[in-house]
Amino acid sequence: KAGVTQTPRYLIKTRGQQVTLSCSPISGHRSVSWYQQTPGQGLQFLFEYFSETQRNKGNFPGRFSGRQFSNSRSEMNVSTLELGDSALYLCASSLELGRNTEAFFGQGTRLTVV
Amino acid sequence: DAKTTQPPSMDCAEGRAANLPCNHSTISGNEYVYWYRQIHSQGPQYIIHGLKNNETNEMASLIITEDRKSSTLILPHATLRDTAVYYCIVRVAGNQGGKLIFGQGTELSVKP
């Protein structure tokens, strides 16, 4: 069974631009979460989607947004990019919502803002 | 904020058991303990999770104290490929979800 697929793997953008990252969850998984990883802040939760609805949101500015489609695939968007948005963006999929469900991570998208 | 504390680093000899401790003294009765590991620049890998009973799978064992205030992840026969950052996480439930709040983790170095 294929794992979580994130595209693209690497991305370079200029300050002020916007970017869209894509995540395809494991087949049959209905919950998708996004995380940002930076050397200074570590792994931080961005948001979680289930059944096309945002169920949880982390402490990030409104420039960070996401959505989930009916096939459970998810995208996240960052507008007006800042240098500090350079990070590894990770997507995780789970079968369902809840505390007793493993989350499986993709390999991430490495975003560099110049 | 992370609800767990872990030592920043540990060493282990190849072939020996690696015992990684974690404190989660404020854990709630319905919160699970999860362990993940991350090898440099890859996505975190799920290892194991539990509520109050000890758990074992093909990768590791999880020992949770009776009061649930701490736990230990055991890698029974560590190999060089087990060198990674190990994260102990209490899974917080919110609005029917279950976000993972990562702390700084323990950097495990397995040495020949």
Short mmCIF file of C-alpha atoms in Angstrom, two decimals:
data_model
loop_
_atom_site.label_atom_id
_atom_site.label_comp_id
_atom_site.label_asym_id
_atom_site.label_seq_id
_atom_site.Cartn_x
_atom_site.Cartn_y
_atom_site.Cartn_z
CA LYS A 1 0.00 0.00 0.00
CA ALA A 2 1.41 3.39 -0.97
CA GLY A 3 2.34 5.75 1.82
CA VAL A 4 1.62 9.44 2.21
CA THR A 5 2.74 11.34 -0.87
CA GLN A 6 3.72 14.98 -0.75
CA THR A 7 4.47 17.10 -3.77
CA PRO A 8 6.65 18.81 -4.63
CA ARG A 9 9.59 17.58 -2.55
CA TYR A 10 11.54 20.80 -2.91
CA LEU A 11 10.47 24.33 -3.68
CA ILE A 12 12.17 27.71 -3.87
CA LYS A 13 10.03 30.82 -3.75
CA THR A 14 10.60 34.55 -3.44
CA ARG A 15 9.35 36.70 -0.58
CA GLY A 16 5.83 37.94 -1.23
CA GLN A 17 4.86 35.04 -3.46
CA GLN A 18 2.37 32.37 -2.53
CA VAL A 19 2.78 28.61 -2.58
CA THR A 20 0.53 25.56 -2.64
CA LEU A 21 1.65 22.21 -1.29
CA SER A 22 -0.13 18.95 -1.93
CA CYS A 23 -0.66 15.83 0.15
CA SER A 24 -2.19 12.52 -0.89
CA PRO A 25 -3.01 10.39 2.15
CA ILE A 26 -2.79 6.64 2.44
CA SER A 27 -5.68 5.02 0.60
CA GLY A 28 -8.69 4.81 2.88
CA HIS A 29 -7.40 7.40 5.32
CA ARG A 30 -9.80 10.25 5.89
CA SER A 31 -7.88 12.56 8.23
CA VAL A 32 -4.99 14.74 7.11
CA SER A 33 -2.83 16.96 9.31
CA TRP A 34 -0.11 19.44 8.44
CA TYR A 35 3.00 20.31 10.41
CA GLN A 36 5.83 22.80 10.00
CA GLN A 37 9.36 21.90 11.05
CA THR A 38 12.09 24.50 11.52
CA PRO A 39 15.41 24.26 13.35
CA GLY A 40 14.34 26.90 15.85
CA GLN A 41 10.76 25.87 16.61
CA GLY A 42 10.84 22.15 15.91
CA LEU A 43 7.70 20.39 14.72
CA GLN A 44 4.58 22.52 15.05
CA PHE A 45 0.98 21.60 14.26
CA LEU A 46 -0.68 23.69 11.56
CA PHE A 47 -4.12 22.20 11.02
CA GLU A 48 -6.12 19.00 10.69
CA TYR A 49 -8.83 18.09 8.20
CA PHE A 50 -11.44 15.39 8.21
CA SER A 51 -14.32 14.99 5.78
CA GLU A 52 -13.36 18.22 4.02
CA THR A 53 -13.71 20.20 7.28
CA GLN A 54 -10.99 21.79 9.35
CA ARG A 55 -11.20 20.17 12.78
CA ASN A 56 -8.17 21.65 14.54
CA LYS A 57 -5.95 24.64 13.96
CA GLY A 58 -2.56 25.58 15.36
CA ASN A 59 -1.23 29.03 16.21
CA PHE A 60 -0.25 30.24 12.79
CA PRO A 61 -1.25 33.46 11.03
CA GLY A 62 -4.06 33.57 8.51
CA ARG A 63 -1.54 33.47 5.67
CA PHE A 64 -1.50 29.73 6.25
CA SER A 65 -4.59 27.97 4.99
CA GLY A 66 -5.61 24.57 3.82
CA ARG A 67 -8.38 22.49 2.40
CA GLN A 68 -9.35 18.90 1.89
CA PHE A 69 -11.08 17.44 -1.12
CA SER A 70 -13.73 14.76 -1.30
CA ASN A 71 -11.08 12.13 -2.10
CA SER A 72 -9.26 13.12 1.13
CA ARG A 73 -6.36 14.72 -0.69
CA SER A 74 -5.30 17.96 0.94
CA GLU A 75 -3.55 21.14 -0.01
CA MET A 76 -2.06 23.86 2.09
CA ASN A 77 -1.41 27.37 0.91
CA VAL A 78 0.89 30.03 2.24
CA SER A 79 0.38 33.54 0.93
CA THR A 80 2.72 36.52 1.06
CA LEU A 81 5.71 34.36 1.85
CA GLU A 82 8.25 35.53 4.42
CA LEU A 83 11.80 34.34 4.92
CA GLY A 84 10.72 32.71 8.17
CA ASP A 85 8.36 30.43 6.29
CA SER A 86 11.34 28.45 5.07
CA ALA A 87 10.77 25.03 6.58
CA LEU A 88 10.01 21.40 6.04
CA TYR A 89 6.25 21.01 5.70
CA LEU A 90 4.96 17.62 6.69
CA CYS A 91 1.64 15.99 6.07
CA ALA A 92 0.28 13.10 8.12
CA SER A 93 -2.70 10.90 7.42
CA SER A 94 -4.84 8.88 9.80
CA LEU A 95 -7.61 6.43 9.24
CA GLU A 96 -10.00 8.41 11.41
CA LEU A 97 -10.03 11.24 13.91
CA GLY A 98 -9.32 10.54 17.50
CA ARG A 99 -6.64 9.81 20.02
CA ASN A 100 -6.24 6.10 19.31
CA THR A 101 -5.27 6.35 15.68
CA GLU A 102 -1.76 6.24 14.29
CA ALA A 103 -0.72 9.14 12.08
CA PHE A 104 1.63 8.30 9.20
CA PHE A 105 3.85 11.03 7.82
CA GLY A 106 5.00 11.79 4.31
CA GLN A 107 8.57 12.77 3.44
CA GLY A 108 7.70 16.43 3.44
CA THR A 109 8.11 19.41 1.17
CA ARG A 110 11.23 21.49 1.74
CA LEU A 111 10.29 25.13 1.13
CA THR A 112 12.99 27.75 0.82
CA VAL A 113 11.98 31.40 0.67
CA VAL A 114 14.61 33.76 -0.70
CA ASP B 1 3.18 23.43 24.75
CA ALA B 2 4.49 19.90 24.82
CA LYS B 3 3.26 17.86 27.77
CA THR B 4 6.34 15.64 27.85
CA THR B 5 9.96 15.95 28.92
CA GLN B 6 12.75 13.81 27.54
CA PRO B 7 16.55 13.81 27.90
CA PRO B 8 18.07 15.70 24.97
CA SER B 9 20.47 12.93 24.01
CA MET B 10 21.44 9.33 24.76
CA ASP B 11 24.00 6.84 23.53
CA CYS B 12 23.54 3.12 23.10
CA ALA B 13 25.88 0.35 22.00
CA GLU B 14 24.87 -1.58 18.93
CA GLY B 15 23.09 -4.82 19.84
CA ARG B 16 22.14 -3.62 23.29
CA ALA B 17 18.70 -2.52 24.42
CA ALA B 18 17.97 1.19 24.18
CA ASN B 19 15.71 2.48 26.94
CA LEU B 20 14.32 5.94 26.25
CA PRO B 21 12.51 7.61 29.16
CA CYS B 22 9.70 10.14 29.01
CA ASN B 23 7.90 12.10 31.71
CA HIS B 24 4.30 13.17 31.20
CA SER B 25 3.14 14.01 34.70
CA THR B 26 0.14 16.10 33.59
CA ILE B 27 -1.33 13.50 31.28
CA SER B 28 -5.11 13.19 31.41
CA GLY B 29 -6.90 9.91 31.84
CA ASN B 30 -8.06 9.70 28.27
CA GLU B 31 -4.83 10.80 26.56
CA TYR B 32 -2.58 8.36 24.78
CA VAL B 33 1.21 8.25 24.75
CA TYR B 34 2.71 8.03 21.27
CA TRP B 35 6.29 7.50 20.17
CA TYR B 36 7.68 8.60 16.84
CA ARG B 37 11.19 8.84 15.52
CA GLN B 38 12.72 11.00 12.85
CA ILE B 39 15.81 10.23 10.88
CA HIS B 40 17.46 13.36 9.58
CA SER B 41 15.24 15.33 7.21
CA GLN B 42 12.74 12.52 6.75
CA GLY B 43 9.15 12.47 7.92
CA PRO B 44 8.56 11.16 11.45
CA GLN B 45 7.97 7.43 11.65
CA TYR B 46 5.29 5.98 13.93
CA ILE B 47 6.68 3.48 16.44
CA ILE B 48 4.07 2.59 19.03
CA HIS B 49 1.37 4.03 21.27
CA GLY B 50 -0.52 3.09 24.41
CA LEU B 51 -3.00 4.23 27.00
CA LYS B 52 -2.16 2.44 30.23
CA ASN B 53 -1.13 -1.11 29.41
CA ASN B 54 2.30 -2.07 28.20
CA GLU B 55 2.44 -2.52 24.44
CA THR B 56 4.78 -4.40 22.11
CA ASN B 57 5.10 -4.54 18.37
CA GLU B 58 7.75 -5.58 15.88
CA MET B 59 9.70 -2.38 16.43
CA ALA B 60 9.63 -1.72 20.14
CA SER B 61 8.01 -2.09 23.55
CA LEU B 62 6.27 0.65 25.49
CA ILE B 63 6.22 0.48 29.26
CA ILE B 64 3.82 2.90 30.99
CA THR B 65 3.96 3.31 34.76
CA GLU B 66 0.86 2.52 36.75
CA ASP B 67 0.25 6.18 37.58
CA ARG B 68 0.80 6.99 33.87
CA LYS B 69 3.14 9.85 34.73
CA SER B 70 6.04 8.37 32.80
CA SER B 71 6.87 5.80 30.17
CA THR B 72 9.86 4.08 28.59
CA LEU B 73 10.35 3.10 24.99
CA ILE B 74 12.51 0.01 24.62
CA LEU B 75 14.33 -0.91 21.42
CA PRO B 76 15.41 -4.45 22.31
CA HIS B 77 18.44 -4.79 20.02
CA ALA B 78 19.51 -1.38 18.76
CA THR B 79 21.18 -1.14 15.37
CA LEU B 80 23.00 1.73 13.70
CA ARG B 81 19.84 2.41 11.70
CA ASP B 82 18.02 3.22 14.94
CA THR B 83 20.07 6.41 15.27
CA ALA B 84 17.40 9.12 15.17
CA VAL B 85 15.50 11.70 17.20
CA TYR B 86 12.81 9.98 19.26
CA TYR B 87 9.70 11.91 20.23
CA CYS B 88 7.40 11.03 23.09
CA ILE B 89 4.01 12.67 22.56
CA VAL B 90 0.81 12.91 24.53
CA ARG B 91 -1.96 13.04 22.02
CA VAL B 92 -4.21 15.96 22.81
CA ALA B 93 -7.82 15.65 21.78
CA GLY B 94 -9.55 18.75 20.58
CA ASN B 95 -12.78 19.21 18.72
CA GLN B 96 -12.96 15.54 17.80
CA GLY B 97 -9.39 15.64 16.50
CA GLY B 98 -6.09 14.51 17.88
CA LYS B 99 -3.18 16.78 17.05
CA LEU B 100 0.34 15.73 17.93
CA ILE B 101 2.34 18.21 20.01
CA PHE B 102 6.03 17.48 19.53
CA GLY B 103 8.66 18.40 22.10
CA GLN B 104 12.38 18.51 21.47
CA GLY B 105 12.81 14.74 21.60
CA THR B 106 15.79 12.58 22.49
CA GLU B 107 18.61 12.25 20.01
CA LEU B 108 19.66 8.60 20.20
CA SER B 109 23.09 7.69 18.88
CA VAL B 110 23.73 4.00 18.40
CA LYS B 111 27.44 3.33 18.33
CA PRO B 112 29.31 0.27 17.02
#
